[in-house]
């Protein structure tokens, strides 16, 4: 009874109802371990793409109950902890920082965004809540119509914010679910106005440092571009600078250090595993444990499922994953997830953009690893 009372108190502070809560934790399952044959199969699959000349670099990090499998490929073969540009894996990081503010009582998920950004009130904007911008129900677009023009002239992040505040909505808030990077941009702006510090600094302070993620940063964070894996930009969509757009593409100094809160973070397989492990067994280092669990529960009711920052829809990850798996992917060719049913964690970081690698490389490897759990005799 005491645990249930605490859960309701936590939900109330966040601005959620019990219908949005995370399920009670299940009893511990039978002891399991990693299946080396499945992991070797996954590694061989990645290596073949390197040998075929289709993949320049990748890392694969798999964890289960203290066991760890980490392997680098191609340009990362000597260092499985090579730093990669994450793209949209940045989004759950931004959401975590917002939930730190919720735990502090600085905001609730039901607060209107205009409470913190007073100029965000035109038309239906006044109805957009913090939950909407974290769960993709705001009506904001994924990218701004003038996205390419802004990047070409190296616009500062502040100008993206100004444009996002005024950009036309695609639908009435809360009536549909449509993936939107601009919602996460405005979330970071809310955090910045509350804390009066750059969002990249706040993210480091409340997420990366407490979890020991020493090789993670929003933007470059002091890392040098040659020390990171370089995206295969020739395979990237024109929207992200694919082709001859070296001054603003994914590998440019402009983009790598812009600090886009929807896609500009850098990290390694080990650091991201630390993040996943934290959510499998949360403590007070970052969030209240119940807040962390609420982030992994579907918040969208009858609309397409989404957690707070995390993708949670069943079937979104490996074919061997349980329905209690959460994670996120990234357009640069990245994917991470953790299965609450087994405790298995998966981080795959590549240089091959997702529009090419998702179906031919990342999803097949994810499927193989998702089946790499064996019951101990």
Coordinates of N, CA and C in Angstrom, one line a residue, residues 13-168:
X13 N 2.6 14.9 -8.9 CA 3.6 15.9 -9.1 C 4.0 16.1 -10.5
X14 N 4.0 15.1 -11.3 CA 4.4 15.2 -12.7 C 3.2 15.7 -13.6
X15 N 2.0 15.7 -13.1 CA 0.9 16.1 -13.9 C 0.3 14.9 -14.7
X16 N 0.4 13.7 -14.2 CA -0.1 12.5 -14.9 C -1.1 11.8 -14.0
X17 N -2.0 11.0 -14.7 CA -3.0 10.2 -14.0 C -2.4 8.8 -13.9
X18 N -3.1 8.0 -13.1 CA -2.7 6.6 -12.9 C -2.7 5.8 -14.2
X19 N -3.6 6.3 -15.2 CA -3.7 5.6 -16.5 C -2.4 5.6 -17.2
X20 N -1.5 6.6 -16.9 CA -0.3 6.8 -17.7 C 0.9 6.2 -16.9
X21 N 0.6 5.5 -15.8 CA 1.7 5.0 -15.0 C 2.4 3.8 -15.6
X22 N 3.7 3.6 -15.1 CA 4.4 2.4 -15.5 C 3.8 1.2 -14.8
X23 N 3.9 0.0 -15.3 CA 3.4 -1.1 -14.7 C 4.2 -1.5 -13.4
X24 N 3.6 -2.1 -12.5 CA 4.3 -2.6 -11.3 C 5.4 -3.5 -11.8
X25 N 6.6 -3.5 -11.2 CA 7.7 -4.3 -11.6 C 7.4 -5.8 -11.4
X26 N 7.7 -6.6 -12.4 CA 7.4 -8.0 -12.4 C 8.4 -8.8 -11.5
X27 N 8.0 -10.0 -11.0 CA 9.0 -10.8 -10.2 C 10.2 -11.1 -11.0
X28 N 11.3 -11.3 -10.4 CA 12.5 -11.6 -11.1 C 12.4 -12.9 -11.9
X29 N 12.8 -12.8 -13.2 CA 12.7 -14.0 -14.0 C 13.9 -15.0 -13.7
X30 N 13.8 -16.1 -14.4 CA 14.9 -17.1 -14.2 C 16.2 -16.5 -14.7
X31 N 17.3 -17.1 -14.2 CA 18.6 -16.6 -14.5 C 18.9 -16.8 -16.0
X32 N 19.5 -15.8 -16.6 CA 19.8 -15.8 -18.1 C 21.2 -15.4 -18.3
X33 N 21.7 -15.7 -19.5 CA 23.1 -15.2 -19.9 C 23.1 -15.0 -21.4
X34 N 24.2 -14.4 -21.8 CA 24.3 -14.1 -23.3 C 24.7 -15.4 -24.0
X35 N 24.1 -15.5 -25.2 CA 24.5 -16.7 -26.1 C 25.6 -16.2 -27.0
X36 N 26.8 -16.7 -26.8 CA 28.0 -16.3 -27.6 C 27.8 -16.5 -29.1
X37 N 27.1 -17.6 -29.5 CA 27.0 -17.9 -30.9 C 26.1 -16.9 -31.6
X38 N 25.1 -16.4 -30.9 CA 24.3 -15.3 -31.5 C 25.0 -14.0 -31.7
X39 N 25.8 -13.7 -30.7 CA 26.6 -12.5 -30.7 C 27.7 -12.6 -31.8
X40 N 28.3 -13.7 -32.0 CA 29.3 -13.9 -33.0 C 28.6 -13.8 -34.4
X41 N 27.4 -14.3 -34.5 CA 26.6 -14.2 -35.8 C 26.4 -12.7 -36.1
X42 N 26.0 -12.0 -35.1 CA 25.7 -10.5 -35.3 C 27.0 -9.8 -35.7
X43 N 28.1 -10.1 -35.0 CA 29.4 -9.5 -35.3 C 29.8 -9.8 -36.8
X44 N 29.7 -11.1 -37.2 CA 30.1 -11.5 -38.5 C 29.2 -10.8 -39.6
X45 N 27.9 -10.5 -39.3 CA 27.1 -9.8 -40.2 C 27.5 -8.4 -40.4
X46 N 27.9 -7.7 -39.3 CA 28.5 -6.4 -39.4 C 29.8 -6.3 -40.2
X47 N 30.7 -7.3 -39.8 CA 32.0 -7.3 -40.5 C 31.9 -7.5 -42.0
X48 N 30.9 -8.3 -42.4 CA 30.7 -8.5 -43.9 C 30.4 -7.2 -44.6
X49 N 29.6 -6.3 -43.9 CA 29.3 -5.1 -44.6 C 30.6 -4.2 -44.7
X50 N 31.5 -4.3 -43.7 CA 32.7 -3.6 -43.7 C 33.6 -4.2 -44.9
X51 N 33.7 -5.5 -44.9 CA 34.5 -6.1 -46.0 C 34.0 -5.8 -47.4
X52 N 32.7 -5.7 -47.5 CA 32.1 -5.3 -48.8 C 32.2 -3.9 -49.2
X53 N 32.8 -3.1 -48.3 CA 33.0 -1.7 -48.6 C 31.8 -0.8 -48.4
X54 N 30.8 -1.3 -47.7 CA 29.5 -0.6 -47.6 C 29.5 0.2 -46.2
X55 N 30.3 -0.2 -45.3 CA 30.3 0.4 -43.9 C 31.7 0.7 -43.5
X56 N 31.8 2.0 -43.1 CA 33.2 2.5 -42.7 C 33.5 2.2 -41.2
X57 N 32.5 2.3 -40.4 CA 32.8 2.1 -38.9 C 31.5 1.8 -38.2
X58 N 31.6 1.0 -37.2 CA 30.5 0.7 -36.3 C 31.0 0.2 -35.0
X59 N 30.1 0.3 -34.0 CA 30.4 -0.4 -32.7 C 29.1 -1.1 -32.3
X60 N 29.3 -2.3 -31.6 CA 28.2 -3.0 -31.1 C 28.5 -3.3 -29.6
X61 N 27.6 -2.9 -28.7 CA 27.7 -3.1 -27.3 C 26.5 -3.8 -26.8
X62 N 26.6 -5.0 -26.2 CA 25.5 -5.7 -25.7 C 25.7 -6.0 -24.2
X63 N 24.8 -5.9 -23.4 CA 24.9 -6.2 -22.0 C 23.8 -7.0 -21.4
X64 N 24.1 -7.8 -20.4 CA 23.1 -8.5 -19.7 C 23.6 -9.0 -18.3
X65 N 23.0 -8.4 -17.3 CA 23.3 -8.9 -15.9 C 24.8 -8.9 -15.6
X66 N 25.5 -7.8 -16.0 CA 26.9 -7.7 -15.7 C 27.8 -8.3 -16.8
X67 N 27.3 -9.1 -17.7 CA 28.0 -9.5 -18.8 C 28.1 -8.4 -19.9
X68 N 29.2 -8.3 -20.6 CA 29.3 -7.3 -21.6 C 30.0 -7.8 -22.8
X69 N 29.4 -7.5 -24.0 CA 30.0 -7.8 -25.3 C 30.2 -6.5 -26.0
X70 N 31.4 -6.2 -26.4 CA 31.7 -4.9 -27.1 C 32.7 -5.1 -28.2
X71 N 32.3 -4.7 -29.4 CA 33.2 -4.9 -30.5 C 33.1 -3.7 -31.4
X72 N 34.3 -3.3 -32.0 CA 34.4 -2.3 -33.0 C 34.6 -2.8 -34.4
X73 N 34.2 -2.1 -35.4 CA 34.3 -2.6 -36.8 C 34.8 -1.5 -37.7
X74 N 35.6 -1.8 -38.7 CA 36.0 -0.9 -39.7 C 37.0 0.1 -39.0
X75 N 36.7 1.4 -39.2 CA 37.6 2.4 -38.6 C 37.5 2.4 -37.1
X76 N 36.6 1.7 -36.5 CA 36.5 1.6 -35.0 C 36.9 0.3 -34.5
X77 N 37.6 -0.5 -35.3 CA 37.9 -1.9 -34.9 C 38.9 -1.9 -33.7
X78 N 39.7 -0.9 -33.6 CA 40.6 -0.9 -32.5 C 40.1 -0.3 -31.2
X79 N 38.8 0.3 -31.3 CA 38.2 1.0 -30.2 C 36.7 0.8 -30.2
X80 N 36.2 -0.2 -29.5 CA 34.7 -0.3 -29.5 C 34.0 0.9 -28.8
X81 N 34.8 1.7 -28.1 CA 34.2 2.9 -27.5 C 34.5 4.2 -28.3
X82 N 34.6 4.0 -29.6 CA 34.7 5.2 -30.5 C 33.4 6.1 -30.3
X83 N 33.6 7.4 -30.4 CA 32.5 8.3 -30.2 C 31.8 8.5 -31.6
X84 N 30.5 8.4 -31.6 CA 29.7 8.6 -32.8 C 28.7 9.7 -32.6
X85 N 28.3 10.3 -33.7 CA 27.2 11.3 -33.7 C 25.9 10.5 -33.6
X86 N 25.1 10.8 -32.6 CA 23.9 9.9 -32.2 C 22.7 10.2 -33.0
X87 N 22.5 11.4 -33.5 CA 21.3 11.9 -34.1 C 20.2 11.8 -33.1
X88 N 19.0 11.2 -33.4 CA 17.8 11.3 -32.5 C 17.9 10.5 -31.2
X89 N 18.9 9.7 -31.0 CA 19.1 9.2 -29.7 C 19.2 10.3 -28.7
X90 N 19.6 11.5 -29.2 CA 19.6 12.7 -28.3 C 18.3 13.0 -27.7
X91 N 17.2 12.7 -28.3 CA 15.8 13.1 -27.8 C 15.5 12.5 -26.5
X92 N 15.7 11.3 -26.2 CA 15.4 10.8 -24.8 C 16.3 11.5 -23.8
X93 N 17.5 11.9 -24.1 CA 18.4 12.6 -23.2 C 17.8 13.9 -22.9
X94 N 17.3 14.6 -23.9 CA 16.6 15.9 -23.6 C 15.4 15.7 -22.7
X95 N 14.6 14.7 -23.0 CA 13.5 14.4 -22.1 C 13.8 14.1 -20.7
X96 N 14.9 13.4 -20.5 CA 15.4 13.1 -19.1 C 15.7 14.4 -18.4
X97 N 16.4 15.3 -19.0 CA 16.7 16.6 -18.4 C 15.4 17.3 -18.0
X98 N 14.4 17.2 -18.9 CA 13.1 17.9 -18.5 C 12.4 17.2 -17.3
X99 N 12.6 15.9 -17.2 CA 12.0 15.2 -16.1 C 12.7 15.5 -14.8
X100 N 14.0 15.8 -14.9 CA 14.7 16.3 -13.7 C 14.0 17.6 -13.1
X101 N 13.7 18.5 -14.0 CA 13.0 19.7 -13.6 C 11.6 19.4 -13.1
X102 N 10.9 18.3 -13.6 CA 9.6 17.9 -13.0 C 9.8 17.4 -11.6
X103 N 10.8 16.6 -11.4 CA 11.1 16.1 -10.1 C 11.4 17.2 -9.1
X104 N 12.0 18.3 -9.6 CA 12.3 19.4 -8.7 C 11.1 20.3 -8.5
X105 N 10.0 20.0 -9.1 CA 8.8 20.9 -9.0 C 8.8 22.1 -9.8
X106 N 9.7 22.2 -10.8 CA 9.9 23.4 -11.7 C 8.8 23.4 -12.8
X107 N 8.3 22.2 -13.1 CA 7.3 22.1 -14.1 C 6.5 20.8 -14.0
X108 N 5.4 20.7 -14.6 CA 4.6 19.4 -14.7 C 4.4 19.1 -16.2
X109 N 4.1 17.9 -16.5 CA 3.8 17.6 -17.9 C 2.6 18.2 -18.5
X110 N 1.7 18.6 -17.6 CA 0.4 19.2 -18.1 C 0.5 20.7 -18.2
X111 N 1.7 21.3 -17.8 CA 1.8 22.7 -17.9 C 1.8 23.1 -19.4
X112 N 1.2 24.2 -19.8 CA 1.3 24.7 -21.2 C 2.7 25.2 -21.4
X113 N 3.2 25.0 -22.6 CA 4.5 25.5 -22.9 C 4.6 27.0 -22.8
X114 N 3.5 27.7 -23.0 CA 3.6 29.2 -23.0 C 3.7 29.7 -21.5
X115 N 3.6 28.8 -20.5 CA 3.9 29.2 -19.2 C 5.4 29.6 -19.1
X116 N 6.2 29.0 -19.9 CA 7.7 29.2 -19.8 C 8.2 30.0 -21.0
X117 N 7.4 29.9 -22.1 CA 7.7 30.7 -23.4 C 6.5 31.5 -23.7
X118 N 6.4 32.7 -23.0 CA 5.1 33.5 -23.1 C 4.7 33.8 -24.5
X119 N 5.7 34.0 -25.4 CA 5.4 34.3 -26.8 C 4.8 33.2 -27.6
X120 N 4.7 32.0 -27.0 CA 4.2 30.8 -27.7 C 2.7 30.7 -27.5
X121 N 1.9 31.6 -27.9 CA 0.5 31.6 -27.6 C -0.5 31.7 -28.8
X122 N 0.1 31.9 -30.0 CA -0.7 32.2 -31.2 C -1.6 31.0 -31.5
X123 N -2.9 31.2 -31.7 CA -3.7 30.1 -32.1 C -3.7 28.9 -31.2
X124 N -3.6 27.7 -31.8 CA -3.6 26.5 -31.0 C -2.3 26.2 -30.1
X125 N -1.3 27.1 -30.3 CA -0.1 26.9 -29.6 C -0.4 27.0 -28.1
X126 N -1.4 27.8 -27.7 CA -1.7 28.0 -26.3 C -2.1 26.7 -25.6
X127 N -2.5 25.7 -26.4 CA -2.9 24.4 -25.8 C -1.8 23.3 -25.8
X128 N -0.7 23.6 -26.3 CA 0.4 22.6 -26.4 C 1.0 22.5 -25.0
X129 N 1.1 21.3 -24.5 CA 1.7 21.1 -23.1 C 3.1 20.5 -23.2
X130 N 3.7 20.5 -22.1 CA 5.1 19.9 -22.0 C 5.0 18.4 -22.4
X131 N 4.0 17.7 -22.0 CA 3.8 16.3 -22.4 C 3.7 16.2 -24.0
X132 N 3.0 17.1 -24.6 CA 2.9 17.1 -26.1 C 4.2 17.2 -26.8
X133 N 5.1 18.1 -26.3 CA 6.4 18.3 -27.0 C 7.4 17.1 -26.7
X134 N 7.1 16.3 -25.6 CA 8.0 15.2 -25.3 C 7.4 13.9 -25.9
X135 N 6.1 13.9 -26.2 CA 5.5 12.6 -26.7 C 5.0 12.7 -28.1
X136 N 5.4 13.7 -28.8 CA 5.1 13.9 -30.3 C 3.7 14.1 -30.6
X137 N 2.9 14.8 -29.8 CA 1.5 15.1 -30.0 C 1.3 16.6 -30.1
X138 N 2.3 17.4 -30.3 CA 2.2 18.8 -30.3 C 1.6 19.5 -31.5
X139 N 1.8 18.8 -32.7 CA 1.4 19.4 -34.0 C 2.5 20.1 -34.6
X140 N 3.6 20.3 -33.9 CA 4.8 20.9 -34.5 C 5.4 20.0 -35.6
X141 N 6.1 20.6 -36.6 CA 6.7 19.7 -37.6 C 8.0 19.1 -37.1
X142 N 8.4 18.0 -37.8 CA 9.7 17.4 -37.4 C 10.8 18.4 -37.6
X143 N 11.0 18.9 -38.9 CA 12.0 19.9 -39.2 C 11.2 21.2 -39.7
X144 N 11.8 22.3 -39.5 CA 11.2 23.5 -40.0 C 11.2 23.6 -41.6
X145 N 10.2 24.2 -42.2 CA 10.2 24.4 -43.6 C 11.5 25.0 -44.2
X146 N 12.1 25.9 -43.4 CA 13.3 26.6 -43.8 C 14.6 25.9 -43.2
X147 N 14.5 24.7 -42.8 CA 15.6 23.9 -42.2 C 16.9 24.0 -43.0
X148 N 16.8 23.7 -44.3 CA 18.0 23.7 -45.1 C 18.6 25.1 -45.2
X149 N 17.8 26.1 -45.4 CA 18.3 27.5 -45.5 C 19.0 27.9 -44.3
X150 N 18.5 27.5 -43.1 CA 19.1 27.9 -41.8 C 20.4 27.2 -41.7
X151 N 20.5 26.0 -42.0 CA 21.8 25.2 -41.9 C 22.8 25.8 -42.9
X152 N 22.4 26.1 -44.1 CA 23.3 26.5 -45.1 C 24.1 27.8 -44.6
X153 N 23.4 28.7 -43.9 CA 24.0 29.9 -43.5 C 24.5 29.9 -42.0
X154 N 24.5 28.6 -41.5 CA 25.1 28.4 -40.2 C 24.3 29.2 -39.1
X155 N 23.0 29.2 -39.2 CA 22.2 29.9 -38.2 C 22.4 29.3 -36.8
X156 N 22.4 30.2 -35.8 CA 22.6 29.7 -34.4 C 21.3 29.0 -34.0
X157 N 21.4 28.2 -32.9 CA 20.3 27.5 -32.4 C 19.2 28.4 -32.0
X158 N 19.5 29.6 -31.5 CA 18.5 30.6 -31.1 C 17.5 30.9 -32.2
X159 N 18.0 30.9 -33.5 CA 17.2 31.2 -34.6 C 16.2 30.1 -34.9
X160 N 16.7 28.9 -34.7 CA 15.8 27.7 -34.9 C 14.7 27.8 -33.9
X161 N 15.0 28.2 -32.6 CA 14.0 28.4 -31.6 C 12.9 29.5 -32.0
X162 N 13.4 30.6 -32.5 CA 12.5 31.7 -32.9 C 11.6 31.2 -34.0
X163 N 12.1 30.5 -35.0 CA 11.3 30.0 -36.1 C 10.3 28.9 -35.6
X164 N 10.7 28.0 -34.7 CA 9.9 27.0 -34.2 C 8.7 27.6 -33.4
X165 N 8.9 28.7 -32.7 CA 7.8 29.3 -31.9 C 6.7 29.8 -32.9
X166 N 7.1 30.2 -34.1 CA 6.1 30.8 -35.0 C 5.7 29.8 -36.1
X167 N 6.3 28.7 -36.3 CA 6.0 27.8 -37.5 C 4.6 27.3 -37.4
X168 N 4.0 27.1 -38.6 CA 2.6 26.6 -38.6 C 2.5 25.2 -38.0

